PDB file of C-alpha atoms in Angstrom:
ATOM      1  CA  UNK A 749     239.407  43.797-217.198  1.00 60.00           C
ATOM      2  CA  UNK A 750     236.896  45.054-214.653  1.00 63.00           C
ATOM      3  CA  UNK A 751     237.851  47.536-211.343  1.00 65.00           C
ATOM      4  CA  UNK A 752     235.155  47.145-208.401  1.00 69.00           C
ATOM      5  CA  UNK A 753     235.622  49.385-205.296  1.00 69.00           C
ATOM      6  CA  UNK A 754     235.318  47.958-202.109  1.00 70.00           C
ATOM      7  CA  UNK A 755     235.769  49.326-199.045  1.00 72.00           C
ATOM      8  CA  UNK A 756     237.625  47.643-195.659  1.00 73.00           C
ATOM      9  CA  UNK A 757     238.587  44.527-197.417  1.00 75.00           C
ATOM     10  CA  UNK A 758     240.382  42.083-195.498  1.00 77.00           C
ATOM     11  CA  UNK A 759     242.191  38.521-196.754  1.00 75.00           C
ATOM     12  CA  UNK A 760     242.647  36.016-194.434  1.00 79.00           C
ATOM     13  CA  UNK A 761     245.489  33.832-195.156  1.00 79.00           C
ATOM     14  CA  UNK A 762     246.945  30.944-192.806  1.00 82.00           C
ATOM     15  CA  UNK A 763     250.928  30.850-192.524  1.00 82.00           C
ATOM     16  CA  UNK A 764     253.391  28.518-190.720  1.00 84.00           C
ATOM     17  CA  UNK A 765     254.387  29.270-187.136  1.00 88.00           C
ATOM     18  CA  UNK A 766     256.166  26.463-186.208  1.00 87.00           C
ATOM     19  CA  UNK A 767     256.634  23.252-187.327  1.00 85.00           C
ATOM     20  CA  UNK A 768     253.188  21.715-187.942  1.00 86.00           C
ATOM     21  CA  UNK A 769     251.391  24.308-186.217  1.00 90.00           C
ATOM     22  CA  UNK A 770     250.049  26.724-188.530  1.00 91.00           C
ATOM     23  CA  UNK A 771     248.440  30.199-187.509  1.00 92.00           C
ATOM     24  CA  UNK A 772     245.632  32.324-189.145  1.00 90.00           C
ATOM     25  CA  UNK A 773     246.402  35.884-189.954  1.00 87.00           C
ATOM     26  CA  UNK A 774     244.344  38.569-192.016  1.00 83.00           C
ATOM     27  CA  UNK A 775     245.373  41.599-193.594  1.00 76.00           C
ATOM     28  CA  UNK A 776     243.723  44.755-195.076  1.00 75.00           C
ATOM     29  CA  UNK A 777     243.892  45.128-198.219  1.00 74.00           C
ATOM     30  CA  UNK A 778     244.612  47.883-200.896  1.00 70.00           C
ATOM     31  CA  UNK A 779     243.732  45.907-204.021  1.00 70.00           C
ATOM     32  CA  UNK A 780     243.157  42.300-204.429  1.00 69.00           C
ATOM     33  CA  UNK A 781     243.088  39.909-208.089  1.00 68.00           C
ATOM     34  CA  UNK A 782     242.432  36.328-207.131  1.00 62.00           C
ATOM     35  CA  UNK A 783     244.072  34.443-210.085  1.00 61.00           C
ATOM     36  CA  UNK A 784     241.837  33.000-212.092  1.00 62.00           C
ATOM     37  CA  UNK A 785     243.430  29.536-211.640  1.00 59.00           C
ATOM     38  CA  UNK A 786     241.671  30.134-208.254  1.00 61.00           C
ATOM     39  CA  UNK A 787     238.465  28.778-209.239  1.00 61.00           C
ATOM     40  CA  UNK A 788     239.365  27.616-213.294  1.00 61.00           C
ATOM     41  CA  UNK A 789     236.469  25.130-212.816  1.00 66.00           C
ATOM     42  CA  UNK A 790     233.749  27.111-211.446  1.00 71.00           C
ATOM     43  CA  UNK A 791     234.541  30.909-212.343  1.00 68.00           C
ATOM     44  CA  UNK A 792     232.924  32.119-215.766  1.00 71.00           C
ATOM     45  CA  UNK A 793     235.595  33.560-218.244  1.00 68.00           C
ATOM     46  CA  UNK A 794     233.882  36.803-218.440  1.00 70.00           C
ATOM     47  CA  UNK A 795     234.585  37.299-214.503  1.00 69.00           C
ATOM     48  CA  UNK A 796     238.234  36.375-214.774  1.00 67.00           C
ATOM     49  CA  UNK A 797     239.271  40.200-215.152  1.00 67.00           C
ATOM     50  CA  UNK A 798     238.055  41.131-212.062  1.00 70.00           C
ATOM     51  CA  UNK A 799     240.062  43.391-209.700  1.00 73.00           C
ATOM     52  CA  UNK A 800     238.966  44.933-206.717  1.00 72.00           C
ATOM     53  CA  UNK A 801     240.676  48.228-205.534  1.00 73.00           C
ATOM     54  CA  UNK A 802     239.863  49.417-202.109  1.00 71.00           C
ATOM     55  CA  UNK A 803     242.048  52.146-201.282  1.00 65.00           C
ATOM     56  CA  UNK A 804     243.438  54.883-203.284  1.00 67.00           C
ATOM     57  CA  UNK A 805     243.976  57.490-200.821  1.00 70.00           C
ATOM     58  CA  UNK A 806     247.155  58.912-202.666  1.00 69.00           C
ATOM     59  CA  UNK A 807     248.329  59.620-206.280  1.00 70.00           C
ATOM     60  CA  UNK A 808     251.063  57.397-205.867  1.00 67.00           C
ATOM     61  CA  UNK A 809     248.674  54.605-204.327  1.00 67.00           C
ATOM     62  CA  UNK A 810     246.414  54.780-207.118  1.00 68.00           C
ATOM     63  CA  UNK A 811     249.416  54.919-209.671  1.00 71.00           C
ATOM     64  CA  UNK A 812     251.302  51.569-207.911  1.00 72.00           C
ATOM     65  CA  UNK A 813     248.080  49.219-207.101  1.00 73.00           C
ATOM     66  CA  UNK A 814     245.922  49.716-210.267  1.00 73.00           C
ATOM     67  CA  UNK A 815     249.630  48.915-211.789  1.00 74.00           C
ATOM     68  CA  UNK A 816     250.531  45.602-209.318  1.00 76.00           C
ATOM     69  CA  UNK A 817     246.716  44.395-209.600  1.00 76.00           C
ATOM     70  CA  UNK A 818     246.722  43.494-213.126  1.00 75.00           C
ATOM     71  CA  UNK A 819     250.317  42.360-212.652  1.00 75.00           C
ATOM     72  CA  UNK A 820     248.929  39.403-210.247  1.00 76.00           C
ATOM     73  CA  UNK A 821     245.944  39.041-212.896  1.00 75.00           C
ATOM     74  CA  UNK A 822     247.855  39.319-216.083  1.00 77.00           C
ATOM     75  CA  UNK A 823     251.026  37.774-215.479  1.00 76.00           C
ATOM     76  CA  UNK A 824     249.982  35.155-213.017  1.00 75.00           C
ATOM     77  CA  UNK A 825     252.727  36.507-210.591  1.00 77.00           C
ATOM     78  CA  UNK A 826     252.622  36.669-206.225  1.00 78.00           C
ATOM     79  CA  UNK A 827     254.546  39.422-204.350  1.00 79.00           C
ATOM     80  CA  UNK A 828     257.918  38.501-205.746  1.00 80.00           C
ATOM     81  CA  UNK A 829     261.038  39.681-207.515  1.00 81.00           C
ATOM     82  CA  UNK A 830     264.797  38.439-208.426  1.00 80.00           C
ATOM     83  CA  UNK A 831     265.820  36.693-205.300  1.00 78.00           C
ATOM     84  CA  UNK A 832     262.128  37.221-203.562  1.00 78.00           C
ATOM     85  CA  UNK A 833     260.198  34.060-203.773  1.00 75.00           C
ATOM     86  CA  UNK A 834     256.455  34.140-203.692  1.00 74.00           C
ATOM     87  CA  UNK A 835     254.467  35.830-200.298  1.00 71.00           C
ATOM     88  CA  UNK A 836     251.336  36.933-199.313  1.00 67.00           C
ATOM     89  CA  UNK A 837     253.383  40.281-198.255  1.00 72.00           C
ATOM     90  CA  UNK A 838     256.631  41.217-199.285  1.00 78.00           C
ATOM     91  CA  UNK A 839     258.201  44.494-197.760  1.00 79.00           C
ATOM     92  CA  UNK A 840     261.269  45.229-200.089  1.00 81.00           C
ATOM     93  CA  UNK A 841     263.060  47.858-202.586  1.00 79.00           C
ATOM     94  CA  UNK A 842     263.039  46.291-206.074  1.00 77.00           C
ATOM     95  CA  UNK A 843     260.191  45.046-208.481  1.00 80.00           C
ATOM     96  CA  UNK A 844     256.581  46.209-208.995  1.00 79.00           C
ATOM     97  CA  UNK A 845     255.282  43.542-207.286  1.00 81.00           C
ATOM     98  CA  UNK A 846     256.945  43.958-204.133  1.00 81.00           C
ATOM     99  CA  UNK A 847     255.754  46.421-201.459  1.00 79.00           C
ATOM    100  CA  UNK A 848     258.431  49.371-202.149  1.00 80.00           C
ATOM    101  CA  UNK A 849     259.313  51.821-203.875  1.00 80.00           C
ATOM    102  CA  UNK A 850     260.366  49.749-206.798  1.00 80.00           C
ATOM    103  CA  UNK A 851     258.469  50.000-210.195  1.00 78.00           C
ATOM    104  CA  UNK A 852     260.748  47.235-212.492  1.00 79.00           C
ATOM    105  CA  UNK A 853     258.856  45.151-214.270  1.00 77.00           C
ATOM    106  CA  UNK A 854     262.345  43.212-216.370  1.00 77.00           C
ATOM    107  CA  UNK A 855     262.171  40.105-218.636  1.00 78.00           C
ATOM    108  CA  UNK A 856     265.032  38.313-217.455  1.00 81.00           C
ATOM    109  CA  UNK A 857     265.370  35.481-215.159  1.00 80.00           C
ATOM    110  CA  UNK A 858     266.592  37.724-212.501  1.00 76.00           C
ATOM    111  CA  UNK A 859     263.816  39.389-212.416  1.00 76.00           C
ATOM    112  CA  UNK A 860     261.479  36.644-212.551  1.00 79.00           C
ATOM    113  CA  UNK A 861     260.882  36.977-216.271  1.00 82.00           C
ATOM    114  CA  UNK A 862     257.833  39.220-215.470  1.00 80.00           C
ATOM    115  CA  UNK A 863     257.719  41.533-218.816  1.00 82.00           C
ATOM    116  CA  UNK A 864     258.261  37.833-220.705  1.00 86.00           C
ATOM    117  CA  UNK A 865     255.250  36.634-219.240  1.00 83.00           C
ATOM    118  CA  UNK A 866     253.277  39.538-219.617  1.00 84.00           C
ATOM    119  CA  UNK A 867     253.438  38.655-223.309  1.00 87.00           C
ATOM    120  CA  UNK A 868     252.416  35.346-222.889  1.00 87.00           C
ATOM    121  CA  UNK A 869     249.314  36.095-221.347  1.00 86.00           C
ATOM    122  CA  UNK A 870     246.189  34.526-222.007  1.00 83.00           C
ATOM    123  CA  UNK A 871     244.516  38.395-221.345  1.00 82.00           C
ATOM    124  CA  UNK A 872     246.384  39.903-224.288  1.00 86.00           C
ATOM    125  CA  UNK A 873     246.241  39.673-228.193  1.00 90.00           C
ATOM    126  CA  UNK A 874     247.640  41.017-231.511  1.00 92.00           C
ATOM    127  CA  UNK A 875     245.625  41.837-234.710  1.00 95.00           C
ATOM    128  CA  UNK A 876     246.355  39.861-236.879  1.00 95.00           C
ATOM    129  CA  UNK A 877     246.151  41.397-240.788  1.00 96.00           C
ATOM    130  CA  UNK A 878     242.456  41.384-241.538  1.00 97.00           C
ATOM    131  CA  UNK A 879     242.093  43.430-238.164  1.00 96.00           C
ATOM    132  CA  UNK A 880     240.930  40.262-236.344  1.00 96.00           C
ATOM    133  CA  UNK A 881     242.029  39.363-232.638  1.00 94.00           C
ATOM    134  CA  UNK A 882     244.734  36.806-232.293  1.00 94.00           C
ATOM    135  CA  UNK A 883     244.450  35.903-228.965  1.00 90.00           C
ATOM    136  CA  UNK A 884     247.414  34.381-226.619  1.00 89.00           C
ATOM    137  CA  UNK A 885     246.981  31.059-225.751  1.00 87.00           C
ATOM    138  CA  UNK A 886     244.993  29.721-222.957  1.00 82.00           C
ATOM    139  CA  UNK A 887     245.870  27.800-220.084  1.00 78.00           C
ATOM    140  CA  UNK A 888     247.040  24.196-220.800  1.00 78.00           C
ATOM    141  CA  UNK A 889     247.074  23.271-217.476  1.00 76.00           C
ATOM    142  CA  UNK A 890     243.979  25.139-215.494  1.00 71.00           C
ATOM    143  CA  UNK A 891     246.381  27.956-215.088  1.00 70.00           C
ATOM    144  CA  UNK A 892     247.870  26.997-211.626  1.00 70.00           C
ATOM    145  CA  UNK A 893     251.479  28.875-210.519  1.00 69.00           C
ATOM    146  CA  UNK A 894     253.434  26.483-213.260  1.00 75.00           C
ATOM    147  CA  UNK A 895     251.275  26.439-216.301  1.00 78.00           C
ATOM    148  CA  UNK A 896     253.440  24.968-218.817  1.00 82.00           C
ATOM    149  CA  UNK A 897     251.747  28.009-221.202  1.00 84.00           C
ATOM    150  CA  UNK A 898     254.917  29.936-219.674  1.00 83.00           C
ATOM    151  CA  UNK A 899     257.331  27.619-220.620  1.00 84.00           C
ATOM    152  CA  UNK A 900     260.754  28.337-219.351  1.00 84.00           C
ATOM    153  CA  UNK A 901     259.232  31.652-217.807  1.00 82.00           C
ATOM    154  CA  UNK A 902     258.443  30.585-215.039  1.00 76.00           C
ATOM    155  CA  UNK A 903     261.005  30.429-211.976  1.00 69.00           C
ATOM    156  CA  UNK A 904     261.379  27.109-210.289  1.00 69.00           C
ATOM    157  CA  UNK A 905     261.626  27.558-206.261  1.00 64.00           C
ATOM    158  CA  UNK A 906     261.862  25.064-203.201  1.00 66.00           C
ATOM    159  CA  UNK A 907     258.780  25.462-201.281  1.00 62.00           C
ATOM    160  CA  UNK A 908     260.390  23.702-198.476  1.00 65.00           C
ATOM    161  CA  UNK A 909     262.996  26.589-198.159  1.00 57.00           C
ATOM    162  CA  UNK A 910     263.495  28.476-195.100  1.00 52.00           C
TER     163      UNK A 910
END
């Protein structure tokens, strides 16, 4: 996995405002890992690690995003936790991937099976007795939000859902 430093990074994002009507909004940035389902077709697999980092003014900054970031990457998880569906920004106590204080990263459903599906990840191995890499899986789908590669891992929500 690869950190680059940027600096003033901003990530426009569009968002529902009413009805059919849909608004565009941007937001600066602290670290930002693109899936890479984002572009499965066109991104090379040596570039899927990449994480930029763009501010790290604090211990605790540095400590938090250099953790979330590979938790987006790794995991293939949004801003979410227990009862916290998927955001671009989610202002709440609880999970690692949440913007709080909260540093749980649990295996059960309730909390979104995150450690679970940390050790499903396509990004990790184990040796395997001869010292060679066993490597997790792949993608079976292109790695979008569902990939059946997490199985049961992955939490179901109604998108429609106010």
């Amino acid at each position: 996995m690869n950190l680059v430093a940027l600096q003033d990074a901003f990530y426009p994002f569009t968002e529902v405002a009413s009805g059919r009507n849909w608004v565009v909004k941007s937001v600066r940035t602290g670290g930002l890992s693109f899936p890479w389902y984002s572009n499965s077709n066109t991104m090379p697999t040596w570039l899927r690690g990449v994480i930029t980092i763009c501010n790290l003014s604090g211990p605790m900054r540095s400590r938090r995003t250099i953790a979330r970031e590979p938790g987006h990457k790794v995991m293939n998880v949004s801003h979410e936790y227990m009862n916290t569906d998927p955001d671009f920004e989610v202002f709440a106590e609880g999970g690692l991937m949440l913007y709080g204080k909260g540093e749980d990263m649990l295996a059960g459903k309730s909390g979104r099976w995150h450690l679970k599906r940390l050790h499903l990840s396509p990004f990790l191995y184990r040796h395997k007795p001869d010292g060679t890499k066993l490597w997790n899986e792949d993608d079976r789908e292109g790695g979008h939000y569902y990939d059946l590669q997490y199985g049961d891992k992955s939490v179901k929500f109604d998108r429609n859902a106010t």
